[in-house]
Coordinates of C-alpha atoms and ligand atoms in Angstrom, one line a residue:
M1 CA 0.0 0.0 0.0
A2 CA 1.3 3.5 -0.8
R3 CA 2.5 5.6 1.9
L4 CA -0.2 8.2 3.2
V5 CA 1.1 11.8 3.6
V6 CA -1.4 14.1 5.4
V7 CA -1.0 17.9 5.1
S8 CA -2.9 20.3 7.2
N9 CA -2.2 23.6 9.0
R10 CA -2.6 22.2 12.4
V11 CA -0.7 18.9 13.3
G12 CA -1.9 16.8 16.2
V13 CA 1.7 16.3 17.5
P14 CA 1.3 14.2 20.6
D15 CA 2.2 16.7 23.4
G16 CA -0.6 16.1 26.0
S17 CA -2.4 19.4 25.1
A18 CA -6.1 19.4 25.2
R19 CA -7.0 21.3 21.9
A20 CA -10.5 21.3 20.6
G21 CA -10.3 21.5 16.9
G22 CA -12.3 18.9 15.0
L23 CA -9.8 18.4 12.3
E24 CA -7.1 17.2 14.5
V25 CA -9.4 14.6 16.1
A26 CA -10.6 13.4 12.8
I27 CA -7.0 13.0 11.2
R28 CA -5.5 11.4 14.3
A29 CA -8.2 8.8 14.2
A30 CA -7.8 8.3 10.5
L31 CA -4.0 8.0 10.6
K32 CA -4.1 5.6 13.5
R33 CA -5.0 2.6 11.1
R34 CA -2.9 3.2 8.2
G35 CA 0.1 5.2 9.6
G36 CA 2.2 7.6 7.5
L37 CA 3.5 11.1 7.7
W38 CA 1.6 14.2 9.0
F39 CA 3.0 17.5 7.9
G40 CA 2.1 21.1 8.8
W41 CA 2.7 24.1 11.0
S42 CA 4.3 23.8 14.5
G43 CA 1.9 26.4 16.0
R44 CA 5.0 28.7 16.4
A45 CA 5.7 32.0 14.9
T46 CA 9.3 33.2 15.0
D47 CA 10.9 36.6 14.7
N48 CA 14.0 35.2 13.0
A49 CA 14.2 32.9 10.0
P50 CA 12.5 29.5 10.9
G51 CA 14.8 26.6 11.4
P52 CA 14.6 23.2 9.7
A53 CA 11.5 21.0 10.0
K54 CA 11.2 18.9 13.2
M55 CA 10.1 15.3 13.3
V56 CA 8.5 13.2 16.1
T57 CA 7.5 9.6 15.5
Q58 CA 5.0 7.8 17.6
D59 CA 3.5 4.4 16.8
N60 CA 3.4 4.3 13.1
I61 CA 3.0 8.1 12.4
S62 CA 5.8 10.7 11.9
F63 CA 4.8 14.1 12.7
V64 CA 6.8 16.7 10.7
T65 CA 6.3 20.4 11.5
I66 CA 7.7 23.7 10.5
D67 CA 7.6 27.2 12.1
L68 CA 6.4 30.3 10.3
R69 CA 7.9 33.7 10.3
K70 CA 5.8 36.2 12.4
D71 CA 4.9 38.3 9.2
D72 CA 3.8 35.0 7.3
Y73 CA 1.7 33.9 10.3
E74 CA 0.0 37.4 10.4
E75 CA -0.8 37.5 6.7
F76 CA -1.5 33.8 6.2
Y77 CA -3.1 32.6 9.4
N78 CA -4.6 35.7 11.1
G79 CA -5.0 37.5 7.8
F80 CA -6.3 35.6 4.7
A81 CA -7.2 32.2 6.2
N82 CA -9.1 33.4 9.2
R83 CA -10.2 37.1 8.3
V84 CA -11.2 36.4 4.8
L85 CA -11.7 32.5 3.9
W86 CA -13.2 31.7 7.3
P87 CA -16.0 34.2 7.3
I88 CA -16.7 34.1 3.6
L89 CA -16.9 30.2 3.7
H90 CA -19.2 30.5 6.6
Y91 CA -21.5 32.9 4.7
R92 CA -20.4 35.9 6.7
L93 CA -19.4 38.5 3.9
D94 CA -20.1 41.2 6.5
L95 CA -17.0 40.1 8.6
A96 CA -14.5 39.6 5.8
E97 CA -11.4 41.9 5.8
F98 CA -9.5 41.4 2.5
T99 CA -6.1 42.8 1.7
R100 CA -3.9 42.0 -1.2
R101 CA -1.1 41.9 1.2
D102 CA -2.6 39.1 3.2
L103 CA -3.6 37.1 -0.1
G104 CA 0.1 37.3 -1.0
G105 CA 1.1 36.0 2.3
Y106 CA -1.3 33.1 1.9
F107 CA 0.2 32.0 -1.4
R108 CA 3.7 32.5 -0.1
V109 CA 3.1 30.2 2.8
N110 CA 1.6 27.5 0.6
E111 CA 4.7 27.7 -1.5
Y112 CA 6.9 27.5 1.6
F113 CA 4.9 24.4 2.9
A114 CA 5.3 22.8 -0.6
T115 CA 9.2 23.4 -0.7
H116 CA 9.5 21.7 2.7
L117 CA 7.2 18.8 1.9
E118 CA 8.9 18.0 -1.4
K119 CA 12.1 17.1 0.3
L120 CA 10.3 14.2 2.1
L121 CA 8.0 13.0 -0.8
K122 CA 8.3 9.7 -2.7
P123 CA 6.8 9.4 -6.2
D124 CA 4.1 7.0 -5.1
D125 CA 3.0 8.7 -1.9
V126 CA -0.6 9.4 -1.6
I127 CA -1.1 13.0 -0.4
W128 CA -4.3 14.0 1.5
V129 CA -4.5 17.8 2.1
H130 CA -6.9 19.3 4.6
D131 CA -8.8 22.5 4.8
Y132 CA -9.0 26.1 3.7
H133 CA -5.5 27.1 4.6
L134 CA -4.2 25.0 1.7
I135 CA -6.4 25.5 -1.3
P136 CA -3.4 26.2 -3.7
F137 CA -1.2 23.6 -2.2
A138 CA -1.6 21.0 -5.0
K139 CA -0.9 23.6 -7.6
A140 CA 2.3 24.4 -5.8
L141 CA 3.3 20.8 -5.8
R142 CA 2.3 20.2 -9.4
E143 CA 4.3 23.2 -10.5
R144 CA 7.3 21.5 -8.9
G145 CA 6.7 18.5 -11.0
H146 CA 4.9 16.2 -8.7
K147 CA 2.5 13.7 -10.2
N148 CA 1.3 12.0 -7.0
K149 CA -2.4 11.4 -6.3
I150 CA -3.4 14.4 -4.3
G151 CA -6.8 14.7 -2.6
F152 CA -8.3 17.6 -0.7
F153 CA -10.8 17.6 2.0
I154 CA -12.6 20.9 3.2
H155 CA -13.8 20.6 6.7
I156 CA -15.7 23.8 6.7
P157 CA -18.8 24.7 4.4
C158 CA -18.6 25.7 0.8
P159 CA -21.1 28.5 0.1
P160 CA -22.9 29.1 -3.2
P161 CA -21.1 30.9 -6.2
E162 CA -23.1 34.0 -5.3
I163 CA -21.2 34.3 -2.1
L164 CA -17.8 32.8 -3.4
T165 CA -17.5 35.4 -6.2
A166 CA -17.6 38.2 -3.5
L167 CA -14.1 37.1 -2.6
P168 CA -11.7 39.4 -4.3
N169 CA -9.5 37.5 -6.7
H170 CA -11.5 34.3 -6.3
E171 CA -10.6 33.6 -10.0
Q172 CA -6.9 33.2 -8.8
L173 CA -7.8 31.0 -5.8
V174 CA -10.9 28.9 -6.1
P175 CA -10.1 27.1 -9.4
A176 CA -6.6 26.1 -8.0
L177 CA -8.6 23.3 -6.3
C178 CA -8.8 21.7 -9.6
H179 CA -5.1 20.6 -9.4
Y180 CA -6.3 18.1 -6.9
D181 CA -7.4 14.8 -8.2
L182 CA -10.3 14.6 -5.6
V183 CA -11.9 17.4 -3.8
G184 CA -14.1 16.2 -0.8
F185 CA -16.9 18.1 0.9
Q186 CA -18.9 17.4 4.1
T187 CA -22.4 17.6 2.6
E188 CA -24.2 17.5 -0.8
T189 CA -24.9 21.3 -0.4
D190 CA -21.2 22.0 -0.3
S191 CA -20.3 19.9 -3.2
T192 CA -23.2 21.2 -5.2
N193 CA -22.2 24.8 -4.5
F194 CA -18.7 24.1 -5.7
S195 CA -20.0 22.3 -8.9
R196 CA -22.1 25.3 -9.6
Y197 CA -19.0 27.5 -9.2
L198 CA -17.1 25.3 -11.6
V199 CA -19.7 25.4 -14.2
N200 CA -20.9 29.0 -13.9
E201 CA -17.6 30.7 -13.2
C202 CA -15.0 28.5 -14.8
G203 CA -17.1 27.1 -17.6
L204 CA -15.8 23.6 -16.8
K205 CA -17.1 20.4 -18.7
R206 CA -18.6 17.7 -16.6
V207 CA -17.5 14.1 -17.1
G208 CA -20.0 11.9 -15.2
D209 CA -22.0 13.2 -12.3
D210 CA -19.1 14.2 -10.2
S211 CA -16.0 14.9 -12.2
F212 CA -14.8 18.0 -14.4
I213 CA -12.1 18.5 -17.0
F214 CA -9.7 21.2 -16.1
E215 CA -6.6 22.0 -18.2
G216 CA -6.8 18.6 -19.7
R217 CA -7.0 16.5 -16.4
V218 CA -9.8 15.2 -14.4
V219 CA -10.9 16.5 -11.0
Q220 CA -13.4 14.5 -9.1
I221 CA -15.6 15.8 -6.4
G222 CA -17.5 14.0 -3.7
Q223 CA -19.2 14.1 -0.4
F224 CA -17.6 12.5 2.7
P225 CA -19.3 13.5 5.9
V226 CA -16.6 13.3 8.7
G227 CA -17.5 10.9 11.5
V228 CA -16.3 10.1 15.0
E229 CA -14.9 7.1 16.6
T230 CA -18.4 6.3 17.6
E231 CA -17.9 3.0 19.6
A232 CA -14.6 3.9 21.1
F233 CA -16.0 7.3 22.2
S234 CA -19.1 5.5 23.6
R235 CA -16.7 3.3 25.7
L236 CA -14.7 6.2 26.8
A237 CA -17.8 8.1 28.0
R238 CA -19.0 5.0 30.0
R239 CA -15.6 5.1 31.9
A240 CA -15.2 8.8 32.1
I241 CA -18.5 9.5 33.9
E242 CA -17.1 7.6 36.9
S243 CA -14.1 9.8 37.0
G244 CA -13.4 12.0 39.9
F245 CA -13.7 15.2 37.8
V246 CA -17.0 14.3 36.2
R247 CA -18.5 13.1 39.5
E248 CA -17.5 16.3 41.2
V249 CA -19.1 18.4 38.4
L250 CA -22.4 16.4 38.6
E251 CA -22.5 16.5 42.3
S252 CA -22.1 20.2 42.2
L253 CA -25.4 20.4 40.3
S254 CA -27.3 19.3 43.4
G255 CA -29.8 17.2 41.4
R256 CA -30.2 19.9 38.7
A257 CA -30.5 18.9 35.0
M258 CA -27.4 19.9 33.0
I259 CA -27.5 21.4 29.5
I260 CA -24.0 21.3 27.9
G261 CA -22.4 23.4 25.1
V262 CA -18.8 22.9 23.8
D263 CA -17.4 25.2 21.3
R264 CA -14.3 27.0 20.3
L265 CA -14.9 30.7 20.8
D266 CA -15.8 31.5 17.4
Y267 CA -18.7 33.7 15.9
S268 CA -19.7 30.9 13.6
K269 CA -20.8 28.9 16.6
G270 CA -23.7 31.1 17.5
I271 CA -22.8 31.3 21.2
P272 CA -24.4 34.8 21.9
E273 CA -27.6 33.7 20.0
R274 CA -27.7 30.5 22.1
M275 CA -27.5 32.4 25.3
D276 CA -30.3 34.6 24.2
A277 CA -32.3 31.5 23.6
Y278 CA -31.4 30.2 27.1
E279 CA -32.5 33.6 28.5
R280 CA -35.8 33.2 26.6
F281 CA -36.1 29.8 28.0
L282 CA -35.8 30.8 31.5
T283 CA -38.2 33.8 30.9
N284 CA -41.0 31.7 29.1
F285 CA -40.6 28.5 31.2
P286 CA -40.2 29.7 34.6
D287 CA -40.9 26.4 36.2
W288 CA -37.4 25.4 35.1
R289 CA -35.7 28.2 37.1
G290 CA -33.5 26.6 39.8
K291 CA -33.8 23.2 38.3
V292 CA -31.4 23.5 35.4
T293 CA -27.8 24.4 34.8
Y294 CA -26.3 25.3 31.4
L295 CA -22.6 24.6 31.2
Q296 CA -20.7 26.2 28.3
I297 CA -17.2 25.2 27.7
T298 CA -15.6 27.5 25.2
P299 CA -11.8 27.5 24.7
R300 CA -10.5 30.7 23.4
S301 CA -9.4 30.7 19.8
R302 CA -7.6 32.8 17.3
S303 CA -7.4 35.6 19.8
G304 CA -5.2 37.8 17.6
I305 CA -7.9 38.6 15.5
P306 CA -10.4 41.4 16.3
E307 CA -13.6 39.7 15.4
Y308 CA -12.7 37.1 17.9
A309 CA -12.1 39.7 20.7
N310 CA -15.5 41.1 19.8
I311 CA -17.4 37.8 20.2
S312 CA -15.6 37.2 23.5
R313 CA -16.9 40.5 24.9
K314 CA -20.3 39.8 23.6
V315 CA -20.5 36.3 25.2
G316 CA -19.1 37.6 28.4
E317 CA -21.9 40.3 28.5
A318 CA -24.5 37.8 27.9
V319 CA -23.2 35.5 30.7
G320 CA -23.2 38.3 33.2
R321 CA -26.7 39.5 32.2
I322 CA -28.3 36.1 32.5
N323 CA -26.7 35.2 35.9
G324 CA -27.4 38.7 37.2
T325 CA -31.0 38.5 36.1
F326 CA -32.0 35.0 37.0
G327 CA -29.2 33.7 39.4
E328 CA -29.8 33.1 43.2
A329 CA -27.2 32.9 45.8
S330 CA -27.7 29.1 45.6
W331 CA -28.0 28.7 41.9
T332 CA -25.9 29.9 38.9
P333 CA -28.1 29.5 35.8
L334 CA -25.1 29.6 33.3
R335 CA -21.5 28.3 33.9
Y336 CA -19.1 29.7 31.4
I337 CA -15.6 28.3 31.1
N338 CA -12.8 29.2 28.7
K339 CA -10.5 26.4 29.7
A340 CA -10.1 23.6 27.1
H341 CA -10.9 20.0 28.6
S342 CA -9.5 16.6 27.7
R343 CA -11.5 14.3 25.5
T344 CA -12.1 12.0 28.5
A345 CA -13.5 14.9 30.6
L346 CA -15.8 16.0 27.8
A347 CA -17.0 12.5 27.1
G348 CA -18.0 12.1 30.7
L349 CA -19.7 15.4 30.8
Y350 CA -21.7 14.8 27.6
R351 CA -22.9 11.5 29.2
G352 CA -24.0 13.4 32.3
A353 CA -25.9 16.1 30.5
R354 CA -29.7 15.9 29.8
A355 CA -29.4 17.9 26.8
A356 CA -26.7 19.5 24.4
L357 CA -27.0 22.7 22.7
V358 CA -25.1 22.7 19.3
T359 CA -26.5 25.6 17.5
P360 CA -23.8 27.1 15.1
L361 CA -25.0 29.7 12.6
R362 CA -23.0 27.6 10.0
D363 CA -20.7 24.7 10.5
G364 CA -19.1 22.2 8.0
M365 CA -20.0 19.2 10.2
N366 CA -19.7 19.8 14.0
L367 CA -18.2 16.7 15.7
V368 CA -19.5 17.9 19.2
A369 CA -23.0 16.9 17.9
K370 CA -21.7 13.5 16.9
E371 CA -19.7 12.8 20.1
Y372 CA -22.6 13.9 22.3
I373 CA -24.8 11.2 20.7
A374 CA -22.0 8.6 20.9
A375 CA -21.5 9.4 24.7
Q376 CA -25.0 8.8 25.7
D377 CA -26.4 5.9 27.7
A378 CA -28.7 4.2 25.4
D379 CA -31.0 3.2 28.2
D380 CA -31.4 6.8 29.4
P381 CA -30.1 9.1 26.8
G382 CA -29.9 12.9 26.6
V383 CA -31.3 14.9 23.8
L384 CA -29.3 16.7 21.1
I385 CA -30.6 20.1 20.2
L386 CA -28.9 20.8 16.8
S387 CA -28.8 23.7 14.3
R388 CA -30.1 22.9 10.9
F389 CA -27.2 24.8 9.6
A390 CA -24.6 22.3 10.9
G391 CA -23.5 19.6 8.5
A392 CA -24.3 17.0 11.2
A393 CA -28.0 17.8 10.7
R394 CA -28.0 15.8 7.5
E395 CA -27.2 12.6 9.4
C396 CA -28.5 13.4 12.8
G397 CA -32.1 14.1 11.8
A398 CA -33.4 12.5 14.9
A399 CA -32.0 15.3 17.0
L400 CA -34.3 18.4 17.7
L401 CA -33.4 20.3 14.7
V402 CA -33.6 24.3 15.3
N403 CA -32.9 27.5 13.6
P404 CA -30.3 29.3 15.7
Y405 CA -31.6 32.7 14.5
D406 CA -34.8 31.9 16.2
P407 CA -34.3 32.3 20.1
E408 CA -37.8 31.5 20.8
G409 CA -37.8 28.3 18.7
V410 CA -34.7 27.3 20.5
A411 CA -36.2 28.0 23.9
I412 CA -39.1 25.8 23.0
A413 CA -36.7 23.1 22.0
I414 CA -34.8 23.4 25.3
N415 CA -38.2 22.8 27.2
R416 CA -39.1 19.8 24.9
A417 CA -35.6 18.3 25.4
L418 CA -35.8 18.5 29.1
S419 CA -39.4 17.2 29.3
M420 CA -39.1 14.6 26.7
P421 CA -40.5 11.1 27.7
L422 CA -37.9 8.2 27.9
T423 CA -39.3 6.2 24.9
E424 CA -39.0 9.2 22.7
R425 CA -35.6 9.9 23.9
R426 CA -34.4 6.3 23.3
Q427 CA -35.9 6.1 19.8
R428 CA -34.2 9.4 18.7
H429 CA -30.9 8.4 20.2
D430 CA -31.1 4.9 18.6
Q431 CA -31.8 6.4 15.3
N432 CA -28.9 8.7 15.4
Y433 CA -26.4 6.2 16.9
R434 CA -27.1 3.7 14.2
V435 CA -26.1 6.4 11.5
L436 CA -23.0 7.2 13.4
V437 CA -21.9 3.6 13.7
A438 CA -22.4 3.1 9.9
N439 CA -20.4 6.3 9.1
D440 CA -17.7 6.4 11.7
I441 CA -14.2 7.9 11.3
T442 CA -12.8 4.9 9.8
H443 CA -15.3 4.7 7.2
W444 CA -14.9 8.3 6.3
A445 CA -11.1 8.0 5.8
E446 CA -11.3 4.7 3.8
R447 CA -14.0 5.9 1.6
F448 CA -12.1 9.1 0.8
L449 CA -8.8 7.2 0.2
A450 CA -10.4 4.5 -1.8
T451 CA -11.9 7.1 -4.1
L452 CA -8.6 8.9 -4.5
E453 CA -6.6 5.8 -5.1
G454 CA -9.3 4.1 -7.2
P455 CA -9.2 4.1 -11.0
P456 CA -9.0 7.6 -12.5
V457 CA -12.0 8.8 -14.6
A458 CA -10.8 9.3 -18.2
A459 CA -11.2 12.7 -19.7
G460 CA -13.2 11.2 -22.5
D461 CA -15.7 9.2 -20.4
P462 CA -19.2 10.0 -21.2
P463 CA -21.3 11.3 -18.3
V464 CA -23.7 8.1 -18.4
A465 CA -20.9 5.5 -18.2
R466 CA -19.4 7.3 -15.2
A467 CA -22.8 7.5 -13.4
A468 CA -23.4 3.9 -14.0
G469 CA -20.0 3.0 -12.7
G470 CA -20.6 4.6 -9.4
R471 CA -18.2 4.6 -6.4
Ligands
LIG1 O1 -12.2 22.8 11.3 C1 -11.9 24.0 11.1 C2 -10.6 24.4 11.7 O2 -10.0 25.6 11.2 C3 -9.4 23.4 11.7 O3 -8.7 23.6 10.5 C4 -8.7 23.7 13.0 O4 -8.1 22.5 13.4 C5 -9.7 24.1 13.9 O5 -10.8 24.6 13.0 C6 -9.3 25.1 15.0 O6 -8.8 26.3 14.4 P1 -7.3 26.8 14.5 O7 -6.4 25.8 13.9 O8 -7.3 28.0 13.8 O9 -7.0 26.9 16.0

């Protein structure tokens, strides 16, 4: 089997830290089985010229990381990736802060990554690139003469061309994805949006249902909804609820029902809107006052970016308002914590929570939703309240699906979740759990790689033949 080389901005180097990003969790689980090399940024920005790449090997995975120069980090990570691509791909044109300088830094860092990676590449390596930081990465490798199979998976949403085209210089960036052999998306909506872009904006010709011809080569697109380690996470939660930490948290509730939310501090997660909904719930369903505690765990994220400082302030204000208005000396309605927690601690807390609020305004998938389901006790499960705008809503249709922009609707769903009869809770959980077992993380990685490594579509294949061939 060819060696697998994974490339992503963040690399899950085993250092004992409890970071919350879904991408790291997914890739680590995918690499566990096959082994290989994982290449990307070290997480360090230096004043001086960065030193050579560093390698750590554990089990059958080699982790290779490189530092970034401070100005590269500013323009690439804080600038173009997280102040332009992140908001635009999450449908937030209002928050995008485009500069040509940052775009230049973004391309420069992609070249820099390619220059380092090519020193390690073998001709038959299969390369799997992840996320919006690395859109032009395959192009940079192709220009250096590499003919390897290269796949790309985007963990976050892909908006319709009407939004993508508002990105200045999109013509320079988005079509660069066609240098990959396979471009994978979380949901059908995302892949359809991208296909529409290729047809409408680039005038590409379709081969089969899911491939296009670009500069004489074929690029295939597909949907690969990312999963979790469903059964392993379920076992972890069973053990974790007995841990000293989780017991202490549950005991501190004094018999009150717990609602949980776990998100990076990011405006796409809809945290202030969710807090408004909780406030509405306490207002409209006063019988629950004093009987419920909402625990929101929110590690800080990208704090060098002004929009993130704004969201931090907004959330802090909402927490103060809610606790000030409804709290009692003996009851804090909302506990808000910025500390990152280990996977084990989260698994136990999920299992102990009667309901989870996963209400992003827009999300590629959202693995918290899936992990919450996996963590439940099938005999007495909690209820997932899930935004219809999270990719996970496609598979977890038995959750209580809500519109995060409608606080009254979310308040009603909270009341419904907390009052739901056991039979209904079991039915909903069972339905969701089965879907997550059928499409767990191994399945996701295997399906993506099988498609990438499978027989290529010939540029001359007629659409019907390809459609009948399937995958
Ligand atoms: O899933 C989207 C994503 O940007 C990942 O690429 C990343 O691991 C996670 O969110 C956390 O963001 P960051 O790497 O900027 O801390």
